[in-house]
Amino acid sequence: MAANITPQGCGPNLDSLYYNLCDKSAIWGIVVEAFAAAGLVFSFVLLISLLASIPFTQDNNRRSSIPLHAFFLVFTTGLFCLTFAFIVGKDFSTCASRRFLFGVLFGGCFACLLMQSVRLNILSRRNTGPGGGVLCLGALGLWLVEVVINTEWLIITVVRHPINATAETGRATATPCNIANEDFVMALIYVMTLILAVVVASLAIMAGKHKQWKIGGACVLLTSFFSVGIWVAWIVMYVYGNERTGGPTWGDPTLAIALVANAWVFLIVYTIPEICCLTTEMSESQQGFGEDLYPNRGVGYETILKEQSSQNMFMENKAFSMDEPNQASKPVSPYSGYTGQLRSSVYQPTELALITKAVGNHPSDSSFDMVIPRASTNSAANSGSSTPSTRTEMGNPAYAQTNGNSGNSLHRTPQW
């Protein structure tokens, strides 16, 4: 029996099942492992970012697609995790997970893409789409079909054939590891049908009349085209190319590279643009919220005019209207008939007195009536002089105010 030689780069106590993770002679395992680990971390970060954007997404049409994006990221993360099952060696658990989860995870991804295409088709034509619950139920129904197919196929193949022993690894393996490559591909026919449905549905999005939803349709279309190319390449290599070039040992690298490549296409071409659209809409909503919170930075006369009616404005700014005469007509001074009377002998109410009189009508304010006494002049016959008298009668009870609003028209009794 040949001695078990530990490959370069692996520890002496490491199980031979995990040699491909550290074997420097099989460099493909290390490279694929690195890309899978990076994709796993990146998918987790994108999922957290997507969930964090839910409270800030105001558009209901975009918010309804967030659960669908979350499920899509979960399935994509599963693809990166499944890659490690194809890097390590074969035993019953790894082979069963390969055969079952390959179709199940890809079926979930393309089911979400198909429902996303249906949603974008409705939005591009009506500008209103279905709710998030309806989309998730549709994707769940499409995914469960693949789950049932793979479960039935795995149970039938395991029960029909007994457990065999392989000479290569020296460990007991079951039928999932010994199934022909053609049978593995035939079990994925439903997934291929979903891929073609996504291509057709995404092409139909471009015929809509609302252009803002065509960007998402273009992302789905590009994702489906890249996926078709990857699937055609790995199926051809897995069924025909490996037997003629590298032999059966190229089967695991082919499937592992297909998983990592398609998962990164899902992230770069589809998931990142969708999250960017959500964050852009979120920043616009926050900017609009700030503008609504502080609509006018400065408070001025124009702002007051916008917020109050003209009647209230006139009543509240009655005192200021005296300082701003009407531009349409020439202002007339109430003292235009003044004939030389000294200014100091005439009572002139101040602006503060006018404001106090206009704001509060209280019995205690009766002493502050705006009374402007008119200067009296003696007749030329009695005085014998043309100079008017400077004597005024401020406290004469004979003067009575006849106009309560202006205080300018007064009764005057004969002079004594």
mmCIF file of C-alpha atoms in Angstrom, residues 29-355:
data_model
loop_
_atom_site.group_PDB
_atom_site.id
_atom_site.type_symbol
_atom_site.label_atom_id
_atom_site.label_comp_id
_atom_site.label_asym_id
_atom_site.label_seq_id
_atom_site.Cartn_x
_atom_site.Cartn_y
_atom_site.Cartn_z
ATOM 1 C CA GLY A 29 -8.690 24.868 -4.917
ATOM 2 C CA ILE A 30 -6.913 27.732 -3.168
ATOM 3 C CA VAL A 31 -7.974 30.294 -5.800
ATOM 4 C CA VAL A 32 -11.606 29.199 -5.829
ATOM 5 C CA GLU A 33 -11.594 29.072 -2.047
ATOM 6 C CA ALA A 34 -10.366 32.673 -1.862
ATOM 7 C CA PHE A 35 -13.023 33.941 -4.274
ATOM 8 C CA ALA A 36 -15.721 32.009 -2.444
ATOM 9 C CA ALA A 37 -14.693 33.392 0.950
ATOM 10 C CA ALA A 38 -14.583 36.954 -0.397
ATOM 11 C CA GLY A 39 -18.000 36.511 -1.995
ATOM 12 C CA LEU A 40 -19.400 35.144 1.249
ATOM 13 C CA VAL A 41 -18.273 38.188 3.210
ATOM 14 C CA PHE A 42 -19.395 40.597 0.499
ATOM 15 C CA SER A 43 -22.839 38.996 0.301
ATOM 16 C CA PHE A 44 -23.274 39.366 4.041
ATOM 17 C CA VAL A 45 -22.327 43.058 3.884
ATOM 18 C CA LEU A 46 -24.781 43.674 1.043
ATOM 19 C CA LEU A 47 -27.540 41.893 2.953
ATOM 20 C CA ILE A 48 -26.983 44.102 6.004
ATOM 21 C CA SER A 49 -26.986 47.211 3.792
ATOM 22 C CA LEU A 50 -30.209 46.117 2.140
ATOM 23 C CA LEU A 51 -31.981 45.513 5.432
ATOM 24 C CA ALA A 52 -30.707 48.828 6.826
ATOM 25 C CA SER A 53 -32.235 50.737 3.905
ATOM 26 C CA ILE A 54 -35.792 49.567 4.655
ATOM 27 C CA PRO A 55 -36.770 52.423 7.042
ATOM 28 C CA PHE A 56 -35.455 55.063 4.621
ATOM 29 C CA THR A 57 -37.101 53.810 1.437
ATOM 30 C CA GLN A 58 -40.170 55.976 0.810
ATOM 31 C CA ASP A 59 -41.286 54.637 -2.573
ATOM 32 C CA ASN A 60 -43.669 51.725 -2.068
ATOM 33 C CA ASN A 61 -42.820 50.278 -5.483
ATOM 34 C CA ARG A 62 -39.163 49.980 -4.531
ATOM 35 C CA ARG A 63 -39.853 48.872 -0.982
ATOM 36 C CA SER A 64 -41.944 45.942 -2.224
ATOM 37 C CA SER A 65 -38.850 44.473 -3.931
ATOM 38 C CA ILE A 66 -36.627 44.518 -0.819
ATOM 39 C CA PRO A 67 -37.823 41.119 0.533
ATOM 40 C CA LEU A 68 -37.204 39.608 -2.889
ATOM 41 C CA HIS A 69 -33.675 41.037 -2.956
ATOM 42 C CA ALA A 70 -33.059 39.689 0.544
ATOM 43 C CA PHE A 71 -34.064 36.153 -0.449
ATOM 44 C CA PHE A 72 -31.911 36.444 -3.555
ATOM 45 C CA LEU A 73 -28.888 37.395 -1.447
ATOM 46 C CA VAL A 74 -29.535 34.464 0.903
ATOM 47 C CA PHE A 75 -29.493 32.031 -2.013
ATOM 48 C CA THR A 76 -26.388 33.680 -3.452
ATOM 49 C CA THR A 77 -24.633 33.328 -0.111
ATOM 50 C CA GLY A 78 -25.580 29.650 -0.178
ATOM 51 C CA LEU A 79 -23.870 29.274 -3.550
ATOM 52 C CA PHE A 80 -20.614 30.584 -2.114
ATOM 53 C CA CYS A 81 -20.911 28.185 0.802
ATOM 54 C CA LEU A 82 -21.665 25.234 -1.488
ATOM 55 C CA THR A 83 -18.439 25.911 -3.361
ATOM 56 C CA PHE A 84 -16.447 24.469 -0.469
ATOM 57 C CA ALA A 85 -18.313 21.156 -0.841
ATOM 58 C CA PHE A 86 -16.920 20.866 -4.364
ATOM 59 C CA ILE A 87 -13.380 21.772 -3.267
ATOM 60 C CA VAL A 88 -13.082 19.149 -0.541
ATOM 61 C CA GLY A 89 -13.018 15.422 -1.227
ATOM 62 C CA LYS A 90 -15.955 13.091 -1.698
ATOM 63 C CA ASP A 91 -17.903 11.317 1.009
ATOM 64 C CA PHE A 92 -21.572 10.649 1.606
ATOM 65 C CA SER A 93 -22.390 14.067 3.121
ATOM 66 C CA THR A 94 -20.484 16.167 0.599
ATOM 67 C CA CYS A 95 -21.845 14.241 -2.389
ATOM 68 C CA ALA A 96 -25.423 14.445 -1.111
ATOM 69 C CA SER A 97 -25.126 18.174 -0.503
ATOM 70 C CA ARG A 98 -23.641 18.663 -3.973
ATOM 71 C CA ARG A 99 -26.419 16.834 -5.779
ATOM 72 C CA PHE A 100 -29.240 18.349 -3.754
ATOM 73 C CA LEU A 101 -28.164 21.933 -3.054
ATOM 74 C CA PHE A 102 -26.756 22.739 -6.503
ATOM 75 C CA GLY A 103 -30.171 22.773 -8.127
ATOM 76 C CA VAL A 104 -32.018 24.057 -5.051
ATOM 77 C CA LEU A 105 -29.844 27.154 -4.593
ATOM 78 C CA PHE A 106 -29.739 28.015 -8.277
ATOM 79 C CA GLY A 107 -33.484 27.419 -8.472
ATOM 80 C CA GLY A 108 -34.045 29.931 -5.663
ATOM 81 C CA CYS A 109 -31.879 32.570 -7.354
ATOM 82 C CA PHE A 110 -33.562 32.284 -10.728
ATOM 83 C CA ALA A 111 -37.027 32.103 -9.142
ATOM 84 C CA CYS A 112 -36.351 35.470 -7.477
ATOM 85 C CA LEU A 113 -35.054 36.880 -10.771
ATOM 86 C CA LEU A 114 -38.160 35.669 -12.587
ATOM 87 C CA MET A 115 -40.504 37.312 -10.081
ATOM 88 C CA GLN A 116 -38.413 40.455 -10.282
ATOM 89 C CA SER A 117 -38.860 40.410 -14.062
ATOM 90 C CA VAL A 118 -42.623 40.025 -13.640
ATOM 91 C CA ARG A 119 -42.667 42.958 -11.220
ATOM 92 C CA LEU A 120 -40.665 45.184 -13.570
ATOM 93 C CA ASN A 121 -42.908 44.253 -16.478
ATOM 94 C CA ILE A 122 -45.959 45.445 -14.545
ATOM 95 C CA LEU A 123 -44.207 48.604 -13.380
ATOM 96 C CA SER A 124 -42.948 49.487 -16.842
ATOM 97 C CA ARG A 125 -46.514 49.395 -18.157
ATOM 98 C CA ARG A 126 -48.663 50.630 -15.263
ATOM 99 C CA ASN A 127 -46.125 52.348 -12.975
ATOM 100 C CA THR A 128 -47.676 50.431 -10.062
ATOM 101 C CA GLY A 129 -46.563 46.959 -9.067
ATOM 102 C CA PRO A 130 -47.713 44.121 -6.814
ATOM 103 C CA GLY A 131 -46.899 43.982 -3.136
ATOM 104 C CA GLY A 132 -43.863 42.340 -1.636
ATOM 105 C CA GLY A 133 -45.891 39.478 -0.167
ATOM 106 C CA VAL A 134 -47.234 38.448 -3.560
ATOM 107 C CA LEU A 135 -43.747 38.490 -5.067
ATOM 108 C CA CYS A 136 -42.297 36.395 -2.251
ATOM 109 C CA LEU A 137 -45.104 33.847 -2.488
ATOM 110 C CA GLY A 138 -44.556 33.540 -6.234
ATOM 111 C CA ALA A 139 -40.813 33.019 -5.812
ATOM 112 C CA LEU A 140 -41.436 30.533 -3.016
ATOM 113 C CA GLY A 141 -43.789 28.494 -5.206
ATOM 114 C CA LEU A 142 -41.296 28.351 -8.056
ATOM 115 C CA TRP A 143 -38.492 27.385 -5.693
ATOM 116 C CA LEU A 144 -40.480 24.610 -3.990
ATOM 117 C CA VAL A 145 -40.928 22.872 -7.340
ATOM 118 C CA GLU A 146 -37.159 22.438 -7.617
ATOM 119 C CA VAL A 147 -36.960 21.331 -3.986
ATOM 120 C CA VAL A 148 -39.484 18.564 -4.630
ATOM 121 C CA ILE A 149 -37.721 17.472 -7.818
ATOM 122 C CA ASN A 150 -34.272 17.256 -6.200
ATOM 123 C CA THR A 151 -35.597 15.552 -3.078
ATOM 124 C CA GLU A 152 -37.345 12.864 -5.083
ATOM 125 C CA TRP A 153 -34.349 12.377 -7.353
ATOM 126 C CA LEU A 154 -31.916 12.078 -4.430
ATOM 127 C CA ILE A 155 -34.092 9.604 -2.537
ATOM 128 C CA ILE A 156 -34.619 7.389 -5.576
ATOM 129 C CA THR A 157 -30.919 7.261 -6.483
ATOM 130 C CA VAL A 158 -29.761 6.553 -2.928
ATOM 131 C CA VAL A 159 -32.341 3.854 -2.167
ATOM 132 C CA ARG A 160 -32.013 2.041 -5.481
ATOM 133 C CA HIS A 161 -28.245 1.404 -5.251
ATOM 134 C CA PRO A 162 -26.325 0.093 -2.224
ATOM 135 C CA ILE A 163 -23.344 1.797 -0.624
ATOM 136 C CA ASN A 164 -20.130 1.095 -2.513
ATOM 137 C CA ALA A 165 -16.496 1.334 -1.596
ATOM 138 C CA THR A 166 -14.144 3.278 -3.818
ATOM 139 C CA ALA A 167 -10.531 2.329 -4.195
ATOM 140 C CA GLU A 168 -9.382 5.903 -4.666
ATOM 141 C CA THR A 169 -10.335 7.318 -1.304
ATOM 142 C CA GLY A 170 -10.721 4.125 0.726
ATOM 143 C CA ARG A 171 -13.943 5.382 2.339
ATOM 144 C CA ALA A 172 -17.565 4.334 1.990
ATOM 145 C CA THR A 173 -19.474 6.401 -0.527
ATOM 146 C CA ALA A 174 -23.031 6.245 -1.736
ATOM 147 C CA THR A 175 -24.641 6.619 -5.112
ATOM 148 C CA PRO A 176 -24.659 10.479 -5.139
ATOM 149 C CA CYS A 177 -20.925 10.346 -5.786
ATOM 150 C CA ASN A 178 -21.175 7.720 -8.501
ATOM 151 C CA ILE A 179 -23.970 9.160 -10.645
ATOM 152 C CA ALA A 180 -22.984 9.964 -14.206
ATOM 153 C CA ASN A 181 -22.439 13.531 -15.228
ATOM 154 C CA GLU A 182 -25.277 13.335 -17.749
ATOM 155 C CA ASP A 183 -27.723 12.360 -15.003
ATOM 156 C CA PHE A 184 -26.633 15.303 -12.887
ATOM 157 C CA VAL A 185 -27.247 17.697 -15.759
ATOM 158 C CA MET A 186 -30.630 16.162 -16.584
ATOM 159 C CA ALA A 187 -31.772 16.725 -12.995
ATOM 160 C CA LEU A 188 -31.307 20.481 -13.567
ATOM 161 C CA ILE A 189 -33.744 20.835 -16.453
ATOM 162 C CA TYR A 190 -36.204 22.801 -14.345
ATOM 163 C CA VAL A 191 -33.476 25.298 -13.408
ATOM 164 C CA MET A 192 -32.623 25.721 -17.082
ATOM 165 C CA THR A 193 -36.295 26.406 -17.768
ATOM 166 C CA LEU A 194 -36.248 29.151 -15.151
ATOM 167 C CA ILE A 195 -33.175 30.700 -16.791
ATOM 168 C CA LEU A 196 -34.889 30.840 -20.183
ATOM 169 C CA ALA A 197 -38.027 32.300 -18.580
ATOM 170 C CA VAL A 198 -35.932 35.050 -16.980
ATOM 171 C CA VAL A 199 -34.366 35.907 -20.345
ATOM 172 C CA VAL A 200 -37.752 36.179 -22.077
ATOM 173 C CA ALA A 201 -39.339 38.160 -19.223
ATOM 174 C CA SER A 202 -36.439 40.595 -19.001
ATOM 175 C CA LEU A 203 -36.595 41.236 -22.737
ATOM 176 C CA ALA A 204 -40.280 42.114 -22.388
ATOM 177 C CA ILE A 205 -39.408 44.828 -19.848
ATOM 178 C CA MET A 206 -37.752 46.893 -22.579
ATOM 179 C CA ALA A 207 -41.094 47.237 -24.358
ATOM 180 C CA GLY A 208 -42.657 49.195 -21.466
ATOM 181 C CA LYS A 209 -43.468 52.888 -21.617
ATOM 182 C CA HIS A 210 -42.092 53.941 -18.202
ATOM 183 C CA LYS A 211 -38.365 54.317 -18.698
ATOM 184 C CA GLN A 212 -37.357 54.600 -15.032
ATOM 185 C CA TRP A 213 -37.970 50.875 -14.561
ATOM 186 C CA LYS A 214 -35.970 49.791 -17.584
ATOM 187 C CA ILE A 215 -32.674 50.160 -15.714
ATOM 188 C CA GLY A 216 -33.619 47.309 -13.426
ATOM 189 C CA GLY A 217 -34.795 45.329 -16.435
ATOM 190 C CA ALA A 218 -31.432 45.842 -18.118
ATOM 191 C CA CYS A 219 -29.646 44.524 -15.016
ATOM 192 C CA VAL A 220 -31.832 41.410 -14.986
ATOM 193 C CA LEU A 221 -31.289 40.922 -18.708
ATOM 194 C CA LEU A 222 -27.501 41.159 -18.414
ATOM 195 C CA THR A 223 -27.532 38.800 -15.439
ATOM 196 C CA SER A 224 -29.543 36.228 -17.371
ATOM 197 C CA PHE A 225 -27.264 36.496 -20.417
ATOM 198 C CA PHE A 226 -24.120 35.977 -18.321
ATOM 199 C CA SER A 227 -25.786 33.077 -16.525
ATOM 200 C CA VAL A 228 -26.705 31.417 -19.806
ATOM 201 C CA GLY A 229 -23.114 31.717 -20.979
ATOM 202 C CA ILE A 230 -21.733 30.248 -17.748
ATOM 203 C CA TRP A 231 -24.191 27.364 -17.772
ATOM 204 C CA VAL A 232 -23.502 26.482 -21.397
ATOM 205 C CA ALA A 233 -19.751 26.532 -20.722
ATOM 206 C CA TRP A 234 -19.800 24.313 -17.628
ATOM 207 C CA ILE A 235 -22.318 21.840 -19.093
ATOM 208 C CA VAL A 236 -20.214 21.376 -22.209
ATOM 209 C CA MET A 237 -17.053 20.934 -20.167
ATOM 210 C CA TYR A 238 -18.708 18.684 -17.583
ATOM 211 C CA VAL A 239 -20.387 16.343 -20.080
ATOM 212 C CA TYR A 240 -18.017 16.300 -23.070
ATOM 213 C CA GLY A 241 -14.812 18.252 -22.502
ATOM 214 C CA ASN A 242 -13.522 16.701 -19.299
ATOM 215 C CA GLU A 243 -13.570 13.133 -20.610
ATOM 216 C CA ARG A 244 -11.455 14.101 -23.620
ATOM 217 C CA THR A 245 -9.000 16.443 -21.912
ATOM 218 C CA GLY A 246 -8.561 16.140 -18.174
ATOM 219 C CA GLY A 247 -10.576 13.082 -17.301
ATOM 220 C CA PRO A 248 -12.974 12.751 -14.353
ATOM 221 C CA THR A 249 -10.706 14.753 -12.059
ATOM 222 C CA TRP A 250 -11.810 17.942 -13.803
ATOM 223 C CA GLY A 251 -15.446 17.505 -12.765
ATOM 224 C CA ASP A 252 -15.166 19.118 -9.321
ATOM 225 C CA PRO A 253 -13.110 22.143 -10.493
ATOM 226 C CA THR A 254 -15.593 22.747 -13.292
ATOM 227 C CA LEU A 255 -18.608 22.837 -10.974
ATOM 228 C CA ALA A 256 -16.795 24.877 -8.309
ATOM 229 C CA ILE A 257 -15.686 27.510 -10.821
ATOM 230 C CA ALA A 258 -19.214 27.667 -12.262
ATOM 231 C CA LEU A 259 -20.671 28.265 -8.805
ATOM 232 C CA VAL A 260 -18.261 31.058 -7.900
ATOM 233 C CA ALA A 261 -18.466 32.752 -11.312
ATOM 234 C CA ASN A 262 -22.263 32.780 -11.444
ATOM 235 C CA ALA A 263 -22.565 33.934 -7.837
ATOM 236 C CA TRP A 264 -20.247 36.885 -8.471
ATOM 237 C CA VAL A 265 -22.278 37.758 -11.561
ATOM 238 C CA PHE A 266 -25.359 37.857 -9.360
ATOM 239 C CA LEU A 267 -23.665 40.283 -6.990
ATOM 240 C CA ILE A 268 -21.919 42.590 -9.437
ATOM 241 C CA VAL A 269 -24.424 42.804 -12.294
ATOM 242 C CA TYR A 270 -27.706 42.630 -10.382
ATOM 243 C CA THR A 271 -27.492 43.123 -6.604
ATOM 244 C CA ILE A 272 -25.128 46.091 -6.395
ATOM 245 C CA PRO A 273 -27.058 48.244 -8.943
ATOM 246 C CA GLU A 274 -30.341 47.509 -7.171
ATOM 247 C CA ILE A 275 -28.953 48.524 -3.791
ATOM 248 C CA CYS A 276 -27.437 51.653 -5.355
ATOM 249 C CA CYS A 277 -30.881 52.617 -6.651
ATOM 250 C CA LEU A 278 -32.311 52.179 -3.164
ATOM 251 C CA THR A 279 -29.595 54.255 -1.511
ATOM 252 C CA THR A 280 -29.939 57.008 -4.125
ATOM 253 C CA GLU A 281 -33.668 57.208 -3.487
ATOM 254 C CA MET A 282 -32.949 57.195 0.244
ATOM 255 C CA SER A 283 -30.558 60.169 -0.008
ATOM 256 C CA GLU A 284 -33.070 62.111 -2.091
ATOM 257 C CA SER A 285 -35.791 61.489 0.475
ATOM 258 C CA GLN A 286 -33.503 62.657 3.293
ATOM 259 C CA GLN A 287 -32.680 65.823 1.348
ATOM 260 C CA GLY A 288 -36.371 66.469 0.755
ATOM 261 C CA PHE A 289 -37.063 65.926 4.443
ATOM 262 C CA GLY A 290 -34.469 68.519 5.365
ATOM 263 C CA GLU A 291 -35.973 71.048 2.952
ATOM 264 C CA ASP A 292 -39.447 70.452 4.357
ATOM 265 C CA LEU A 293 -38.175 70.790 7.908
ATOM 266 C CA TYR A 294 -36.581 74.172 7.223
ATOM 267 C CA PRO A 295 -38.460 75.625 4.236
ATOM 268 C CA ASN A 296 -37.321 79.227 4.789
ATOM 269 C CA ARG A 297 -33.984 80.000 6.325
ATOM 270 C CA GLY A 298 -34.633 83.732 6.729
ATOM 271 C CA VAL A 299 -37.628 85.476 8.275
ATOM 272 C CA GLY A 300 -38.552 88.649 6.503
ATOM 273 C CA TYR A 301 -41.444 90.765 5.397
ATOM 274 C CA GLU A 302 -42.056 88.515 2.362
ATOM 275 C CA THR A 303 -42.255 85.432 4.588
ATOM 276 C CA ILE A 304 -44.877 87.048 6.782
ATOM 277 C CA LEU A 305 -46.908 88.013 3.736
ATOM 278 C CA LYS A 306 -46.933 84.392 2.555
ATOM 279 C CA GLU A 307 -48.020 82.998 5.900
ATOM 280 C CA GLN A 308 -50.762 85.479 6.838
ATOM 281 C CA SER A 309 -53.754 86.957 5.094
ATOM 282 C CA SER A 310 -53.880 90.533 3.971
ATOM 283 C CA GLN A 311 -56.497 91.480 6.558
ATOM 284 C CA ASN A 312 -54.518 90.107 9.493
ATOM 285 C CA MET A 313 -51.420 91.673 8.073
ATOM 286 C CA PHE A 314 -53.084 95.051 8.007
ATOM 287 C CA MET A 315 -54.315 94.769 11.581
ATOM 288 C CA GLU A 316 -51.014 93.553 13.004
ATOM 289 C CA ASN A 317 -48.842 96.062 11.163
ATOM 290 C CA LYS A 318 -51.126 99.053 11.481
ATOM 291 C CA ALA A 319 -48.494 101.078 13.289
ATOM 292 C CA PHE A 320 -45.858 100.406 10.625
ATOM 293 C CA SER A 321 -48.156 101.562 7.843
ATOM 294 C CA MET A 322 -47.747 105.159 9.006
ATOM 295 C CA ASP A 323 -44.056 104.986 8.186
ATOM 296 C CA GLU A 324 -44.667 103.426 4.764
ATOM 297 C CA PRO A 325 -46.990 105.721 2.808
ATOM 298 C CA ASN A 326 -48.933 104.480 -0.165
ATOM 299 C CA GLN A 327 -46.989 104.710 -3.372
ATOM 300 C CA ALA A 328 -50.099 105.170 -5.498
ATOM 301 C CA SER A 329 -51.198 108.495 -3.962
ATOM 302 C CA LYS A 330 -49.241 111.364 -2.469
ATOM 303 C CA PRO A 331 -49.393 111.377 1.324
ATOM 304 C CA VAL A 332 -51.229 114.274 2.932
ATOM 305 C CA SER A 333 -49.966 115.522 6.256
ATOM 306 C CA PRO A 334 -52.575 116.028 8.985
ATOM 307 C CA TYR A 335 -50.840 119.318 9.758
ATOM 308 C CA SER A 336 -51.081 120.749 6.273
ATOM 309 C CA GLY A 337 -53.266 123.574 7.585
ATOM 310 C CA TYR A 338 -50.745 124.607 10.163
ATOM 311 C CA THR A 339 -50.341 128.411 10.152
ATOM 312 C CA GLY A 340 -47.300 128.940 12.322
ATOM 313 C CA GLN A 341 -48.266 127.336 15.585
ATOM 314 C CA LEU A 342 -45.275 126.223 17.590
ATOM 315 C CA ARG A 343 -44.723 122.446 17.436
ATOM 316 C CA SER A 344 -44.056 122.206 21.152
ATOM 317 C CA SER A 345 -47.557 123.479 21.974
ATOM 318 C CA VAL A 346 -49.343 120.757 19.988
ATOM 319 C CA TYR A 347 -49.859 117.292 21.428
ATOM 320 C CA GLN A 348 -48.587 114.678 19.004
ATOM 321 C CA PRO A 349 -49.149 111.032 19.889
ATOM 322 C CA THR A 350 -46.140 108.814 19.506
ATOM 323 C CA GLU A 351 -46.096 105.518 17.629
ATOM 324 C CA LEU A 352 -45.903 103.640 20.936
ATOM 325 C CA ALA A 353 -49.084 105.317 22.078
ATOM 326 C CA LEU A 354 -50.808 104.385 18.825
ATOM 327 C CA ILE A 355 -49.730 100.736 19.186
#
